[in-house]
Amino acid sequence: MAILETRNLKKYYGRVRALDDVSIDVDAGELLAVIGPSGSGKTTFLRSIAGFVKLDAGHVYIEGKDITELPPEKRDVSMFFQNYALWPHMTVFDNVAYGLKLRKMPKEEIEKRVHDVLKLLDIEELVDRKPSQLSGGQQQRVALARAIVVKPKVLLLDEPLSNLDAKIRLRIRFEIKALQQKLNLPTVYVTHDQEEALSIADKVAVMHEGKVLQLGTPEEVYKSPVNFFVADFIGTNCVLTLKVLDGRVKIGNKIFEVSSKETARMVVRSDEAEVLEARAEPGKDGLRIPGEIKGKLYMGSKYRYEIRIEESEDALFVNSGESFKIGEKITVFVPDGSYFVY
Amino acid sequence: MNVARITLRIAAVVLILFIIIGPLVGIVLWSFAHRWYWPNPIPQEFGLRYWQMVFRQGRILDSLLLSLTIAVIVVGLSLLFAIPAAYGFARYRIPMERVLLVLFLMPQAFPQLPVFINLASIFNRIGLGGNMWGIIFAHTMASLVYSVWIVTATFRSIPMELEQVARNLGASRLKTFFTITLPLAVPGIIASAIFVFLWSLGEFTAAFFIGAPFIQTATVLMYTASMGYNMQIASVIAILLIIPSILFMIIIERYLKAEYLAGMGG
């Protein structure tokens, strides 16, 4: 059974649609990643579950109970704020214990639970510090500890890694995933980083202009995007604008039927494309586009090539371990399933 | 560094010290002067006579006490009004917010004399003239610009998320205000309290026109004394009035700075 259910959520700010008929469920222990560019409504979605956004329409249920009209303090969901929002006038202990004190727990029980959660997050030694004495990573853990110590029914994470260094971010990604599985907490994880979302989530919702464009497993969203926006937003891509003739597009060795009238767009997963010698025959099925090397960047383990093709004004950017000369004629090979035409 | 520049620098420091401390030195000298006639640069005769006089004469101590009482009550009333009002300004959309905020400035925006003479004539009609509460009322009204403006700015500087986290963890609005918002705003509230306190203590015009001649605050008494060419009494009162200012200055310097930074930096 889904712990968290949202039904037809709508929120308009004037003419801007922050939430436009959003319905998503999160099951027990499931991690839902909500991704989209800024202004797509993903944070509004999160805040409406926490009760900080008054919905124009729709309902939020937790364990089957309608909480749409409840104030934030009665919802039993914990929200992690992007900027951590630690209280500067309290120690780490008081920050973490705040929610427990409100629940009128006995003192020993509070101390035990705060101690346990700090141990779980490996920050026991910080218990008496003030937030201003902590590093960014430590603050992030304290904020996380404060959110989970109250054992909420649902955990809401708003860009939890965006204020951390790129190096720490990768490690913490694993830790958050492990922690979430250990606590078996239904979690909504908002991020603008599609790679982060794919790697951590059980289920991904791609949002744009207040709408959920696609909801599915990371594999589904990556391998079968429903439209151009999703295809382009997920993954590392090149977009080619192609001419349409009689409802058809011809590129390389393939011809596609399209519905668009004058131009069509092709999304190419550039991570999966390869640069081959002009006459090479790849062993697999796929799209082969003849082209010419226009630019070359040395990237250490590989080269990054800018490639001109006949069919489009747009350049393809593809990495390859092999060295080609500028001006050399080559073939770009894209395996089936790694390009999409809309 | 050459000699000319050093000389210039020393001259500048001396000038600044003279401007700041000069008048205070005059007051201190006057308070200990038994006789000081022009053109002598320092008094001809020193002594504690006038200090003794001030502490022996109940009238003078009474008016000092009256000034302090008024200032304390004014601080209390001003904050009692300003804290909820400022929270409203900082957190909610209030129609005509700008206009309302400027309204608090009004009593201070015009020359004090006409404002308070007018107020005094109204107070006389409704029985608040010659009365401590009349002065308190006038001071509270005029001090709202300090308290409301400073406390509003303080509340605005506290990020909303700090309150939202508390709500999210189960605290009601009221609980959130008293456990999160108010403690974080304490430095700003103290700063505004000090402003209001010192302003009320040193205020003359309203105290004179509303209170006199029935009650006399320290500033009014000082004025009367200096008008009667009793510079010594006036100087002693002036020094006594400066003491709270200096104490508060030390408090600000010692405690507020660090706390302020800690509170606002988060």
Coordinates of C-alpha atoms in Angstrom, one line a residue, chain A residues 132-312:
Chain A
S132 CA 28.5 27.9 13.3
Q133 CA 31.3 25.6 14.4
L134 CA 30.4 22.9 11.9
S135 CA 31.5 22.3 8.3
G136 CA 29.0 22.1 5.5
G137 CA 29.0 18.3 5.5
Q138 CA 28.6 18.2 9.2
Q139 CA 25.7 20.6 9.1
Q140 CA 24.0 18.5 6.5
R141 CA 24.2 15.4 8.7
V142 CA 22.9 17.3 11.7
A143 CA 19.9 18.5 9.7
L144 CA 19.3 15.0 8.5
A145 CA 19.6 13.7 12.0
R146 CA 17.0 16.2 13.2
A147 CA 14.6 15.2 10.4
I148 CA 14.8 11.4 11.0
V149 CA 15.1 11.3 14.8
V150 CA 11.3 11.9 15.2
K151 CA 10.6 8.8 13.1
P152 CA 8.3 10.5 10.6
K153 CA 5.9 8.7 8.3
V154 CA 7.4 10.3 5.2
L155 CA 10.8 12.0 4.7
L156 CA 11.0 15.0 2.4
L157 CA 14.5 15.9 1.1
D158 CA 14.9 19.3 -0.7
E159 CA 18.1 19.2 -2.7
P160 CA 20.0 17.6 0.1
L161 CA 23.4 17.5 -1.7
S162 CA 23.4 20.7 -3.6
N163 CA 25.4 22.7 -1.0
L164 CA 28.2 20.1 -0.8
D165 CA 31.5 19.7 -2.7
A166 CA 31.3 17.5 -5.7
K167 CA 33.6 15.0 -4.2
I168 CA 31.7 14.5 -0.9
R169 CA 28.4 14.5 -2.9
L170 CA 29.1 11.2 -4.6
R171 CA 29.9 9.5 -1.3
I172 CA 26.9 10.9 0.6
R173 CA 24.7 9.8 -2.2
F174 CA 25.4 6.2 -1.3
E175 CA 25.0 7.0 2.4
I176 CA 21.6 8.6 2.0
K177 CA 20.4 5.6 0.0
A178 CA 21.7 3.1 2.5
L179 CA 20.2 5.1 5.4
Q180 CA 16.9 5.4 3.7
Q181 CA 16.8 1.6 3.1
K182 CA 17.8 0.9 6.6
L183 CA 15.1 3.1 8.1
N184 CA 12.6 1.8 5.4
L185 CA 11.3 5.4 5.1
P186 CA 9.1 6.4 2.2
T187 CA 11.1 9.4 0.8
V188 CA 10.6 12.2 -1.6
Y189 CA 13.9 13.4 -2.9
V190 CA 13.8 16.7 -4.9
T191 CA 16.9 17.5 -7.1
H192 CA 17.7 19.2 -10.3
D193 CA 20.6 16.8 -10.9
Q194 CA 19.3 14.0 -13.1
E195 CA 22.3 11.8 -12.6
E196 CA 21.8 12.0 -8.8
A197 CA 18.1 11.1 -9.3
L198 CA 18.8 8.1 -11.5
S199 CA 21.4 6.7 -9.2
I200 CA 19.5 7.0 -6.0
A201 CA 15.8 6.5 -6.8
D202 CA 13.5 3.6 -7.0
K203 CA 11.1 5.8 -9.0
V204 CA 11.7 9.0 -10.9
A205 CA 9.1 11.7 -11.6
V206 CA 10.2 14.2 -14.3
M207 CA 8.4 17.5 -13.9
H208 CA 8.2 20.5 -16.2
E209 CA 5.9 23.6 -15.9
G210 CA 4.0 22.0 -13.0
K211 CA 3.2 18.8 -14.8
V212 CA 4.6 15.3 -14.3
L213 CA 5.8 14.4 -17.7
Q214 CA 6.9 10.9 -16.9
L215 CA 6.8 8.7 -13.8
G216 CA 8.7 5.4 -13.8
T217 CA 11.8 3.5 -12.7
P218 CA 15.2 5.2 -13.5
E219 CA 15.7 2.6 -16.3
E220 CA 12.3 3.4 -17.9
V221 CA 12.8 7.1 -17.8
Y222 CA 16.3 6.8 -19.3
K223 CA 15.6 4.1 -21.9
S224 CA 12.1 5.1 -23.0
P225 CA 11.5 8.8 -22.5
V226 CA 8.0 9.7 -23.4
N227 CA 8.8 13.0 -25.1
F228 CA 11.5 15.3 -26.3
F229 CA 11.8 17.2 -23.0
V230 CA 12.3 14.0 -20.9
A231 CA 14.8 12.6 -23.4
D232 CA 16.8 15.8 -23.5
F233 CA 16.6 16.4 -19.7
I234 CA 17.8 12.9 -18.7
G235 CA 21.3 11.8 -19.6
T236 CA 24.2 13.5 -21.4
N237 CA 22.9 14.4 -24.8
C238 CA 23.3 16.2 -28.1
V239 CA 20.3 17.5 -29.9
L240 CA 20.2 17.6 -33.7
T241 CA 17.6 19.6 -35.6
L242 CA 16.7 17.7 -38.8
K243 CA 14.7 18.7 -41.9
V244 CA 11.4 16.8 -42.6
L245 CA 10.6 15.8 -46.1
D246 CA 7.1 14.2 -46.8
G247 CA 6.7 13.3 -43.2
R248 CA 10.1 11.6 -43.1
V249 CA 13.5 12.3 -41.7
K250 CA 16.6 10.8 -43.2
I251 CA 19.8 10.6 -41.2
G252 CA 22.8 8.3 -41.9
N253 CA 21.6 4.8 -42.6
K254 CA 18.1 5.3 -41.1
I255 CA 14.8 6.8 -42.1
F256 CA 12.2 7.8 -39.5
E257 CA 8.5 8.7 -39.9
V258 CA 7.7 11.8 -37.8
S259 CA 4.6 13.8 -37.1
S260 CA 6.2 17.2 -37.1
K261 CA 5.9 19.2 -40.3
E262 CA 9.1 21.1 -41.0
T263 CA 11.8 20.1 -38.6
A264 CA 12.3 17.2 -36.2
R265 CA 14.6 16.9 -33.3
M266 CA 16.9 14.0 -32.5
V267 CA 18.3 13.4 -29.0
V268 CA 21.5 11.4 -29.1
R269 CA 22.9 9.9 -25.8
S270 CA 26.4 11.1 -26.5
D271 CA 27.9 8.9 -23.7
E272 CA 26.9 5.9 -25.8
A273 CA 27.9 7.1 -29.2
E274 CA 31.2 6.1 -30.7
V275 CA 33.5 7.6 -33.2
L276 CA 34.7 5.1 -35.9
E277 CA 36.8 5.2 -39.0
A278 CA 34.8 6.1 -42.1
R279 CA 34.6 2.5 -43.4
A280 CA 34.4 0.6 -40.2
E281 CA 31.6 -1.8 -39.7
P282 CA 30.3 -2.0 -36.1
G283 CA 29.2 -5.5 -35.0
K284 CA 25.9 -4.2 -33.6
D285 CA 22.8 -2.6 -35.1
G286 CA 22.5 1.1 -34.8
L287 CA 22.6 4.4 -36.4
R288 CA 25.6 5.3 -38.5
I289 CA 26.1 8.9 -39.4
P290 CA 29.0 9.9 -41.7
G291 CA 30.8 13.1 -40.5
E292 CA 33.9 15.1 -40.3
I293 CA 36.0 16.0 -37.3
K294 CA 35.9 19.8 -36.7
G295 CA 37.3 20.1 -33.2
K296 CA 39.3 18.1 -30.7
L297 CA 39.8 18.5 -27.0
Y298 CA 42.2 16.4 -24.9
M299 CA 40.4 15.2 -21.7
G300 CA 43.1 13.0 -20.2
S301 CA 41.7 9.5 -20.6
K302 CA 39.9 10.4 -23.8
Y303 CA 39.4 13.0 -26.5
R304 CA 36.3 15.0 -27.0
Y305 CA 35.3 15.6 -30.7
E306 CA 33.2 18.2 -32.3
I307 CA 31.7 16.5 -35.4
R308 CA 29.9 18.1 -38.4
I309 CA 27.3 16.0 -40.2
E310 CA 25.5 16.7 -43.5
E311 CA 22.0 16.3 -42.2
S312 CA 22.0 19.0 -39.5

